[in-house]
Amino acid sequence: MEFTDEEKAGLYKAIHTRRDVRSYFTNKPIPSDVLARILHAAHHAPSVGFSQPWNFILVKNSGTRKAIKKSFEEEKEQTANMVEEPRRSHYMQLKLEGIMESYLNICVTYDPTRFGPFVIGRGSIPQTGVYSVCCAIQNLWLAARAEDVGVGWVSILSNNIIKKHLNLPSHVEPVAYLCLGYVDDFPTKPDLEATGWLPRLQLKDVIDYEVWNGEPNVQWSELDKTLGESEYA
């Protein structure tokens, strides 16, 4: 089944306009059919050995969210000590979560025991289980963007606090704590790029040919030229 040019454009639009949303959340509820489509997209991600090792814990309870928000605040204060001024002050001023403002939170977890202990493809590289969960998160994020729903990944958290308040079994690990909700706007640039925290690297600067730091030979010259002319360069 081929994609039409319009369908291709929609996919690339979702990819290139996806944002890690921390602000702009509204109080508009996400209809159940929209949320179901987003979750179906996540559940159709690729997974090592078709293990589907994810769970999606949907959180609306304000008490749970307040506890998670408190963990964020504590972790942000602690991690601020890893950088010196003026970068520390810049870091502390950044808006890095929307736990209370978003319509709902979703914790995406990894269960290494699902269909285990033997999972095809995971024996040599155990991390492929977590990589599979990350594929599900990316699917969720892109589907949400196509539905005009903002998503923010809060990684400044204690996993122990998450496990405690979400009652996770000891063997299940939280991979992502996400904030979802409709937003007033999707910024043209990621927040951390727009605020000058870090620049966007050029694609050509992260492409190597054949080996690490490999330069393009005649076989790659056309691609090397095209990378600099890309619509999204």
PDB file of C-alpha atoms in Angstrom:
ATOM      1  CA  MET A   1       0.000   0.000   0.000  1.00  0.00           C
ATOM      2  CA  GLU A   2       1.571   3.254  -1.129  1.00  0.00           C
ATOM      3  CA  PHE A   3       1.178   6.609   0.570  1.00  0.00           C
ATOM      4  CA  THR A   4      -0.148   9.537  -1.409  1.00  0.00           C
ATOM      5  CA  ASP A   5       1.865  12.749  -1.516  1.00  0.00           C
ATOM      6  CA  GLU A   6      -0.691  14.292   0.836  1.00  0.00           C
ATOM      7  CA  GLU A   7      -0.328  11.427   3.304  1.00  0.00           C
ATOM      8  CA  LYS A   8       3.455  11.684   3.193  1.00  0.00           C
ATOM      9  CA  ALA A   9       3.243  15.419   3.823  1.00  0.00           C
ATOM     10  CA  GLY A  10       1.027  14.807   6.847  1.00  0.00           C
ATOM     11  CA  LEU A  11       3.506  12.352   8.328  1.00  0.00           C
ATOM     12  CA  TYR A  12       6.476  14.676   7.880  1.00  0.00           C
ATOM     13  CA  LYS A  13       4.460  17.592   9.235  1.00  0.00           C
ATOM     14  CA  ALA A  14       3.732  15.643  12.422  1.00  0.00           C
ATOM     15  CA  ILE A  15       7.409  14.716  12.783  1.00  0.00           C
ATOM     16  CA  HIS A  16       8.809  18.196  12.218  1.00  0.00           C
ATOM     17  CA  THR A  17       6.187  20.124  14.216  1.00  0.00           C
ATOM     18  CA  ARG A  18       6.116  17.760  17.214  1.00  0.00           C
ATOM     19  CA  ARG A  19       7.107  19.582  20.365  1.00  0.00           C
ATOM     20  CA  ASP A  20       7.908  18.685  23.965  1.00  0.00           C
ATOM     21  CA  VAL A  21       5.068  20.741  25.459  1.00  0.00           C
ATOM     22  CA  ARG A  22       5.496  22.246  28.912  1.00  0.00           C
ATOM     23  CA  SER A  23       3.233  25.300  28.566  1.00  0.00           C
ATOM     24  CA  TYR A  24       0.203  26.380  26.551  1.00  0.00           C
ATOM     25  CA  PHE A  25      -2.109  23.671  27.979  1.00  0.00           C
ATOM     26  CA  THR A  26      -5.828  24.498  27.965  1.00  0.00           C
ATOM     27  CA  ASN A  27      -8.636  22.975  30.028  1.00  0.00           C
ATOM     28  CA  LYS A  28     -10.286  21.442  26.976  1.00  0.00           C
ATOM     29  CA  PRO A  29     -10.856  17.710  27.585  1.00  0.00           C
ATOM     30  CA  ILE A  30      -9.526  15.093  25.180  1.00  0.00           C
ATOM     31  CA  PRO A  31     -12.494  13.095  23.809  1.00  0.00           C
ATOM     32  CA  SER A  32     -12.345   9.372  24.485  1.00  0.00           C
ATOM     33  CA  ASP A  33     -12.226   8.472  20.780  1.00  0.00           C
ATOM     34  CA  VAL A  34      -9.234  10.760  20.230  1.00  0.00           C
ATOM     35  CA  LEU A  35      -7.394   9.376  23.251  1.00  0.00           C
ATOM     36  CA  ALA A  36      -8.179   5.842  22.091  1.00  0.00           C
ATOM     37  CA  ARG A  37      -6.672   6.534  18.648  1.00  0.00           C
ATOM     38  CA  ILE A  38      -3.524   7.919  20.256  1.00  0.00           C
ATOM     39  CA  LEU A  39      -3.180   4.878  22.510  1.00  0.00           C
ATOM     40  CA  HIS A  40      -3.858   2.483  19.622  1.00  0.00           C
ATOM     41  CA  ALA A  41      -1.033   4.158  17.692  1.00  0.00           C
ATOM     42  CA  ALA A  42       1.292   3.671  20.651  1.00  0.00           C
ATOM     43  CA  HIS A  43       0.277   0.039  21.019  1.00  0.00           C
ATOM     44  CA  HIS A  44       1.083  -0.615  17.342  1.00  0.00           C
ATOM     45  CA  ALA A  45       4.735   0.298  17.761  1.00  0.00           C
ATOM     46  CA  PRO A  46       7.414  -2.223  16.802  1.00  0.00           C
ATOM     47  CA  SER A  47       8.809  -4.293  19.663  1.00  0.00           C
ATOM     48  CA  VAL A  48      11.654  -6.749  20.022  1.00  0.00           C
ATOM     49  CA  GLY A  49      10.387 -10.304  19.528  1.00  0.00           C
ATOM     50  CA  PHE A  50       6.822  -8.876  19.333  1.00  0.00           C
ATOM     51  CA  SER A  51       7.003  -8.708  23.117  1.00  0.00           C
ATOM     52  CA  GLN A  52       4.861  -5.533  23.473  1.00  0.00           C
ATOM     53  CA  PRO A  53       6.429  -4.865  26.892  1.00  0.00           C
ATOM     54  CA  TRP A  54       4.602  -1.603  27.598  1.00  0.00           C
ATOM     55  CA  ASN A  55       1.761  -0.504  29.829  1.00  0.00           C
ATOM     56  CA  PHE A  56       0.083   2.900  29.755  1.00  0.00           C
ATOM     57  CA  ILE A  57      -1.068   4.125  33.161  1.00  0.00           C
ATOM     58  CA  LEU A  58      -3.565   6.966  32.735  1.00  0.00           C
ATOM     59  CA  VAL A  59      -3.498   9.450  35.602  1.00  0.00           C
ATOM     60  CA  LYS A  60      -6.051  12.174  36.346  1.00  0.00           C
ATOM     61  CA  ASN A  61      -6.061  12.021  40.160  1.00  0.00           C
ATOM     62  CA  SER A  62      -4.911  15.412  41.474  1.00  0.00           C
ATOM     63  CA  GLY A  63      -3.337  13.903  44.607  1.00  0.00           C
ATOM     64  CA  THR A  64      -1.134  11.610  42.549  1.00  0.00           C
ATOM     65  CA  ARG A  65      -0.181  14.437  40.235  1.00  0.00           C
ATOM     66  CA  LYS A  66       0.716  16.710  43.151  1.00  0.00           C
ATOM     67  CA  ALA A  67       3.014  14.019  44.541  1.00  0.00           C
ATOM     68  CA  ILE A  68       4.707  13.646  41.152  1.00  0.00           C
ATOM     69  CA  LYS A  69       4.990  17.437  40.832  1.00  0.00           C
ATOM     70  CA  LYS A  70       6.674  17.577  44.243  1.00  0.00           C
ATOM     71  CA  SER A  71       9.199  14.982  43.064  1.00  0.00           C
ATOM     72  CA  PHE A  72       9.874  17.116  39.987  1.00  0.00           C
ATOM     73  CA  GLU A  73      10.515  20.203  42.098  1.00  0.00           C
ATOM     74  CA  GLU A  74      12.896  18.343  44.397  1.00  0.00           C
ATOM     75  CA  GLU A  75      14.796  16.735  41.533  1.00  0.00           C
ATOM     76  CA  LYS A  76      15.063  20.003  39.616  1.00  0.00           C
ATOM     77  CA  GLU A  77      16.543  21.734  42.652  1.00  0.00           C
ATOM     78  CA  GLN A  78      19.021  18.904  43.133  1.00  0.00           C
ATOM     79  CA  THR A  79      20.092  18.668  39.490  1.00  0.00           C
ATOM     80  CA  ALA A  80      20.586  22.438  39.344  1.00  0.00           C
ATOM     81  CA  ASN A  81      23.728  21.897  41.405  1.00  0.00           C
ATOM     82  CA  MET A  82      25.267  20.122  38.419  1.00  0.00           C
ATOM     83  CA  VAL A  83      25.716  23.432  36.543  1.00  0.00           C
ATOM     84  CA  GLU A  84      27.292  26.743  37.476  1.00  0.00           C
ATOM     85  CA  GLU A  85      25.999  30.296  37.143  1.00  0.00           C
ATOM     86  CA  PRO A  86      24.679  31.855  35.001  1.00  0.00           C
ATOM     87  CA  ARG A  87      23.534  28.565  33.497  1.00  0.00           C
ATOM     88  CA  ARG A  88      22.071  27.421  36.818  1.00  0.00           C
ATOM     89  CA  SER A  89      19.722  30.420  37.012  1.00  0.00           C
ATOM     90  CA  HIS A  90      18.733  29.881  33.382  1.00  0.00           C
ATOM     91  CA  TYR A  91      17.945  26.249  34.144  1.00  0.00           C
ATOM     92  CA  MET A  92      15.835  27.103  37.184  1.00  0.00           C
ATOM     93  CA  GLN A  93      13.792  29.603  35.168  1.00  0.00           C
ATOM     94  CA  LEU A  94      12.904  27.095  32.449  1.00  0.00           C
ATOM     95  CA  LYS A  95       9.374  25.717  32.367  1.00  0.00           C
ATOM     96  CA  LEU A  96      10.032  21.973  32.162  1.00  0.00           C
ATOM     97  CA  GLU A  97       6.705  20.271  32.966  1.00  0.00           C
ATOM     98  CA  GLY A  98       2.934  20.579  32.780  1.00  0.00           C
ATOM     99  CA  ILE A  99       1.963  17.941  35.324  1.00  0.00           C
ATOM    100  CA  MET A 100      -0.935  19.853  36.885  1.00  0.00           C
ATOM    101  CA  GLU A 101      -1.932  21.969  33.859  1.00  0.00           C
ATOM    102  CA  SER A 102      -2.348  19.114  31.355  1.00  0.00           C
ATOM    103  CA  TYR A 103      -5.589  17.190  30.859  1.00  0.00           C
ATOM    104  CA  LEU A 104      -4.027  13.913  31.959  1.00  0.00           C
ATOM    105  CA  ASN A 105      -0.711  12.261  32.685  1.00  0.00           C
ATOM    106  CA  ILE A 106       0.408   8.934  31.239  1.00  0.00           C
ATOM    107  CA  CYS A 107       3.164   6.799  32.682  1.00  0.00           C
ATOM    108  CA  VAL A 108       4.608   4.389  30.114  1.00  0.00           C
ATOM    109  CA  THR A 109       6.281   1.383  31.700  1.00  0.00           C
ATOM    110  CA  TYR A 110       8.500  -1.545  30.733  1.00  0.00           C
ATOM    111  CA  ASP A 111       7.736  -5.113  31.845  1.00  0.00           C
ATOM    112  CA  PRO A 112      10.748  -7.374  31.118  1.00  0.00           C
ATOM    113  CA  THR A 113       8.785 -10.491  32.120  1.00  0.00           C
ATOM    114  CA  ARG A 114       6.132 -10.217  29.427  1.00  0.00           C
ATOM    115  CA  PHE A 115       6.283 -13.303  27.219  1.00  0.00           C
ATOM    116  CA  GLY A 116       9.585 -14.032  28.985  1.00  0.00           C
ATOM    117  CA  PRO A 117      12.057 -15.089  30.008  1.00  0.00           C
ATOM    118  CA  PHE A 118      13.062 -15.774  26.380  1.00  0.00           C
ATOM    119  CA  VAL A 119      12.217 -13.012  23.910  1.00  0.00           C
ATOM    120  CA  ILE A 120      13.509 -13.297  20.365  1.00  0.00           C
ATOM    121  CA  GLY A 121      16.181 -10.668  19.736  1.00  0.00           C
ATOM    122  CA  ARG A 122      16.579  -9.523  23.336  1.00  0.00           C
ATOM    123  CA  GLY A 123      19.121 -12.076  24.526  1.00  0.00           C
ATOM    124  CA  SER A 124      22.154 -10.378  22.994  1.00  0.00           C
ATOM    125  CA  ILE A 125      21.036  -6.787  23.614  1.00  0.00           C
ATOM    126  CA  PRO A 126      18.761  -6.638  26.678  1.00  0.00           C
ATOM    127  CA  GLN A 127      18.188  -2.899  26.212  1.00  0.00           C
ATOM    128  CA  THR A 128      16.035  -3.608  23.163  1.00  0.00           C
ATOM    129  CA  GLY A 129      13.122  -4.115  25.557  1.00  0.00           C
ATOM    130  CA  VAL A 130      13.305  -0.497  26.716  1.00  0.00           C
ATOM    131  CA  TYR A 131      13.988   0.629  23.141  1.00  0.00           C
ATOM    132  CA  SER A 132      10.670  -0.979  22.184  1.00  0.00           C
ATOM    133  CA  VAL A 133       8.853   1.074  24.812  1.00  0.00           C
ATOM    134  CA  CYS A 134      10.506   4.200  23.417  1.00  0.00           C
ATOM    135  CA  CYS A 135       9.113   3.331  19.982  1.00  0.00           C
ATOM    136  CA  ALA A 136       5.643   3.194  21.529  1.00  0.00           C
ATOM    137  CA  ILE A 137       6.221   6.600  23.132  1.00  0.00           C
ATOM    138  CA  GLN A 138       7.251   8.094  19.793  1.00  0.00           C
ATOM    139  CA  ASN A 139       4.164   6.645  18.113  1.00  0.00           C
ATOM    140  CA  LEU A 140       2.015   8.153  20.859  1.00  0.00           C
ATOM    141  CA  TRP A 141       3.713  11.524  20.476  1.00  0.00           C
ATOM    142  CA  LEU A 142       3.285  11.699  16.701  1.00  0.00           C
ATOM    143  CA  ALA A 143      -0.332  10.524  16.828  1.00  0.00           C
ATOM    144  CA  ALA A 144      -1.057  13.130  19.496  1.00  0.00           C
ATOM    145  CA  ARG A 145       0.498  15.844  17.328  1.00  0.00           C
ATOM    146  CA  ALA A 146      -1.686  14.780  14.399  1.00  0.00           C
ATOM    147  CA  GLU A 147      -4.693  15.155  16.722  1.00  0.00           C
ATOM    148  CA  ASP A 148      -3.464  18.618  17.858  1.00  0.00           C
ATOM    149  CA  VAL A 149      -2.805  17.257  21.342  1.00  0.00           C
ATOM    150  CA  GLY A 150       0.353  18.408  23.084  1.00  0.00           C
ATOM    151  CA  VAL A 151       2.685  15.978  24.856  1.00  0.00           C
ATOM    152  CA  GLY A 152       5.454  16.730  27.325  1.00  0.00           C
ATOM    153  CA  TRP A 153       7.925  14.159  28.654  1.00  0.00           C
ATOM    154  CA  VAL A 154       8.911  14.869  32.268  1.00  0.00           C
ATOM    155  CA  SER A 155      12.245  13.194  32.964  1.00  0.00           C
ATOM    156  CA  ILE A 156      13.273  15.221  36.013  1.00  0.00           C
ATOM    157  CA  LEU A 157      11.630  12.774  38.402  1.00  0.00           C
ATOM    158  CA  SER A 158      12.465  10.046  40.883  1.00  0.00           C
ATOM    159  CA  ASN A 159      11.491   6.649  39.480  1.00  0.00           C
ATOM    160  CA  ASN A 160      11.107   5.403  43.048  1.00  0.00           C
ATOM    161  CA  ILE A 161       8.450   8.055  43.692  1.00  0.00           C
ATOM    162  CA  ILE A 162       6.661   7.125  40.477  1.00  0.00           C
ATOM    163  CA  LYS A 163       6.706   3.432  41.378  1.00  0.00           C
ATOM    164  CA  LYS A 164       5.382   4.185  44.852  1.00  0.00           C
ATOM    165  CA  HIS A 165       2.476   6.388  43.848  1.00  0.00           C
ATOM    166  CA  LEU A 166       1.466   4.322  40.813  1.00  0.00           C
ATOM    167  CA  ASN A 167       1.776   1.057  42.726  1.00  0.00           C
ATOM    168  CA  LEU A 168       4.099  -0.514  40.167  1.00  0.00           C
ATOM    169  CA  PRO A 169       5.296  -4.096  40.723  1.00  0.00           C
ATOM    170  CA  SER A 170       8.956  -4.308  41.655  1.00  0.00           C
ATOM    171  CA  HIS A 171       9.965  -5.735  38.274  1.00  0.00           C
ATOM    172  CA  VAL A 172       8.158  -3.056  36.228  1.00  0.00           C
ATOM    173  CA  GLU A 173      10.135   0.071  35.378  1.00  0.00           C
ATOM    174  CA  PRO A 174       8.744   3.499  34.484  1.00  0.00           C
ATOM    175  CA  VAL A 175      10.222   4.701  31.196  1.00  0.00           C
ATOM    176  CA  ALA A 176       8.321   7.934  30.563  1.00  0.00           C
ATOM    177  CA  TYR A 177       6.002  10.211  32.489  1.00  0.00           C
ATOM    178  CA  LEU A 178       3.992  12.178  29.933  1.00  0.00           C
ATOM    179  CA  CYS A 179       1.655  15.168  30.158  1.00  0.00           C
ATOM    180  CA  LEU A 180      -1.105  15.303  27.520  1.00  0.00           C
ATOM    181  CA  GLY A 181      -3.600  18.004  26.661  1.00  0.00           C
ATOM    182  CA  TYR A 182      -4.832  20.408  24.036  1.00  0.00           C
ATOM    183  CA  VAL A 183      -2.697  23.508  23.743  1.00  0.00           C
ATOM    184  CA  ASP A 184      -3.073  27.099  22.595  1.00  0.00           C
ATOM    185  CA  ASP A 185      -0.087  26.824  20.322  1.00  0.00           C
ATOM    186  CA  PHE A 186       2.742  24.608  19.089  1.00  0.00           C
ATOM    187  CA  PRO A 187       5.906  26.741  19.034  1.00  0.00           C
ATOM    188  CA  THR A 188       7.850  26.936  15.790  1.00  0.00           C
ATOM    189  CA  LYS A 189      10.974  25.788  17.629  1.00  0.00           C
ATOM    190  CA  PRO A 190      11.566  23.500  20.634  1.00  0.00           C
ATOM    191  CA  ASP A 191      11.588  25.505  23.866  1.00  0.00           C
ATOM    192  CA  LEU A 192      15.209  24.695  24.706  1.00  0.00           C
ATOM    193  CA  GLU A 193      16.316  25.817  21.256  1.00  0.00           C
ATOM    194  CA  ALA A 194      14.190  28.974  21.364  1.00  0.00           C
ATOM    195  CA  THR A 195      15.502  29.977  24.803  1.00  0.00           C
ATOM    196  CA  GLY A 196      19.116  29.455  23.729  1.00  0.00           C
ATOM    197  CA  TRP A 197      19.825  26.521  26.012  1.00  0.00           C
ATOM    198  CA  LEU A 198      21.234  24.442  23.147  1.00  0.00           C
ATOM    199  CA  PRO A 199      21.393  24.861  19.361  1.00  0.00           C
ATOM    200  CA  ARG A 200      20.000  22.409  16.819  1.00  0.00           C
ATOM    201  CA  LEU A 201      22.794  20.409  15.236  1.00  0.00           C
ATOM    202  CA  GLN A 202      22.951  20.286  11.469  1.00  0.00           C
ATOM    203  CA  LEU A 203      22.109  16.883  10.021  1.00  0.00           C
ATOM    204  CA  LYS A 204      25.375  16.812   8.068  1.00  0.00           C
ATOM    205  CA  ASP A 205      27.273  17.108  11.356  1.00  0.00           C
ATOM    206  CA  VAL A 206      25.828  13.845  12.717  1.00  0.00           C
ATOM    207  CA  ILE A 207      26.168  11.705   9.570  1.00  0.00           C
ATOM    208  CA  ASP A 208      29.183   9.435   9.148  1.00  0.00           C
ATOM    209  CA  TYR A 209      29.933   7.192   6.183  1.00  0.00           C
ATOM    210  CA  GLU A 210      30.853   3.534   6.583  1.00  0.00           C
ATOM    211  CA  VAL A 211      32.760   4.116   9.877  1.00  0.00           C
ATOM    212  CA  TRP A 212      32.844   6.615  12.755  1.00  0.00           C
ATOM    213  CA  ASN A 213      33.975   9.985  11.365  1.00  0.00           C
ATOM    214  CA  GLY A 214      33.980   8.463   7.884  1.00  0.00           C
ATOM    215  CA  GLU A 215      34.022  11.019   5.068  1.00  0.00           C
ATOM    216  CA  PRO A 216      31.749  10.731   2.009  1.00  0.00           C
ATOM    217  CA  ASN A 217      33.321   9.081  -1.025  1.00  0.00           C
ATOM    218  CA  VAL A 218      31.933   9.107  -4.551  1.00  0.00           C
ATOM    219  CA  GLN A 219      29.214   6.634  -3.564  1.00  0.00           C
ATOM    220  CA  TRP A 220      27.849   9.108  -1.021  1.00  0.00           C
ATOM    221  CA  SER A 221      28.567  12.436  -2.711  1.00  0.00           C
ATOM    222  CA  GLU A 222      25.028  12.956  -3.993  1.00  0.00           C
ATOM    223  CA  LEU A 223      23.467  12.256  -0.602  1.00  0.00           C
ATOM    224  CA  ASP A 224      26.032  14.453   1.136  1.00  0.00           C
ATOM    225  CA  LYS A 225      25.041  17.330  -1.149  1.00  0.00           C
ATOM    226  CA  THR A 226      21.317  16.663  -0.755  1.00  0.00           C
ATOM    227  CA  LEU A 227      21.486  16.696   3.063  1.00  0.00           C
ATOM    228  CA  GLY A 228      22.345  20.380   2.982  1.00  0.00           C
ATOM    229  CA  GLU A 229      19.473  21.151   0.624  1.00  0.00           C
ATOM    230  CA  SER A 230      16.750  19.343   2.590  1.00  0.00           C
ATOM    231  CA  GLU A 231      13.465  21.199   3.150  1.00  0.00           C
ATOM    232  CA  TYR A 232      13.902  20.729   6.903  1.00  0.00           C
ATOM    233  CA  ALA A 233      17.654  21.424   7.060  1.00  0.00           C
TER     234      ALA A 233
END
